[in-house]
XYZ file of C-alpha atoms in Angstrom:
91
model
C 148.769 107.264 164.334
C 148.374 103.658 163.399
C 146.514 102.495 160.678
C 143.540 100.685 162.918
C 143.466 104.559 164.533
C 142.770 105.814 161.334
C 140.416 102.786 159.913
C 138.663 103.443 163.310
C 137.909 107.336 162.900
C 137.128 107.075 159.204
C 134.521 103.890 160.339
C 132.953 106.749 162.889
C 132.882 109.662 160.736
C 130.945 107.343 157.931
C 128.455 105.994 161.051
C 127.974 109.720 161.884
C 127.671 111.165 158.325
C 125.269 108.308 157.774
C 123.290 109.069 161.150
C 122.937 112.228 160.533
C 121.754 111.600 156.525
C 119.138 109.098 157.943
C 117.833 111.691 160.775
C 117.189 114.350 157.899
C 115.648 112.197 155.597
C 113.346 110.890 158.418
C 112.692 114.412 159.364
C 111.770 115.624 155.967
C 109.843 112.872 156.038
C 107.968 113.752 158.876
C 107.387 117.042 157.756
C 105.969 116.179 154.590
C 103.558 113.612 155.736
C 100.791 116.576 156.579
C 101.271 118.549 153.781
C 100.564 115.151 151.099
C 97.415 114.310 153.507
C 96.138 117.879 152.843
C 96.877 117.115 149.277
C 94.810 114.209 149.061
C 92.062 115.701 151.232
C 92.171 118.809 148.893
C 92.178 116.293 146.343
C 89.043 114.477 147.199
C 87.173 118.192 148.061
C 87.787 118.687 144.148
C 86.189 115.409 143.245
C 83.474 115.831 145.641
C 82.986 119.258 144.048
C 83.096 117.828 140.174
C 80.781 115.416 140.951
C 78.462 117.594 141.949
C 78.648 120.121 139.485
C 77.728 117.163 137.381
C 74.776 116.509 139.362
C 73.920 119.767 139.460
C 73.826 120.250 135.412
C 71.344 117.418 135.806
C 69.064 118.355 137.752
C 68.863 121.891 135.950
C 67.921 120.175 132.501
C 65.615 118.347 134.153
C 63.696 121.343 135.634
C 64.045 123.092 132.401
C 62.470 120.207 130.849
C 60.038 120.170 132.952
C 59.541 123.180 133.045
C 58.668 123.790 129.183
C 56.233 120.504 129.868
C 54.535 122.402 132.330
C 53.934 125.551 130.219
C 53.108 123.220 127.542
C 50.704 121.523 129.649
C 48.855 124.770 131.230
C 48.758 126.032 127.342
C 46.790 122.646 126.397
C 44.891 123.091 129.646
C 43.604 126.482 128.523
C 42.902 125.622 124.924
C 40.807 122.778 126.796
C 38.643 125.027 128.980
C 38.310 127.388 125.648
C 36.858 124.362 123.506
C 34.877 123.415 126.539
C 33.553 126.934 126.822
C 32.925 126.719 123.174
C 30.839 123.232 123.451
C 28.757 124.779 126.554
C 27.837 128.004 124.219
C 26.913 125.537 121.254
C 24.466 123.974 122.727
């Protein structure tokens, strides 16, 4: 064999070896595209579901609160209608 022979298979083999290299890589590529978009969905789902824990704390101290200024409220209401009762007797 001649030495261009020889340059000539060793230029192919390289082209194929680096064919084929690129063709994996773009197929491993491919195949991981879905998986990182469930990622980033699953991702989001978790920030969605932070934020409204969050949201949800809130609200519950605010019904707590109010509720304890409702009782708080019907207790005054009741002492009211006592001292009223009270006035009406007096008199």
């Amino acid at each position: 064999m001649t030495y261009e022979q020889i340059l000539g298979m060793v230029l192919m083999a390289l082209s194929a070896i680096f064919g084929m290299f690129l063709s994996f890589k773009k197929q491993l590529t491919e195949e991981r595209k879905p998986i990182d978009e469930l990622n980033k969905t699953i991702t989001e789902l978790n920030a969605n579901f932070n934020a409204m824990i969050e949201s949800n704390k809130l609200r519950d101290d605010l019904i707590a609160k109010h509720t304890e200024e409702i009782g708080d409220l019907k207790i005054q209401a009741e002492r009211n209608k006592l001292n009223i009762s009270n006035i009406k007797g007096d008199e």
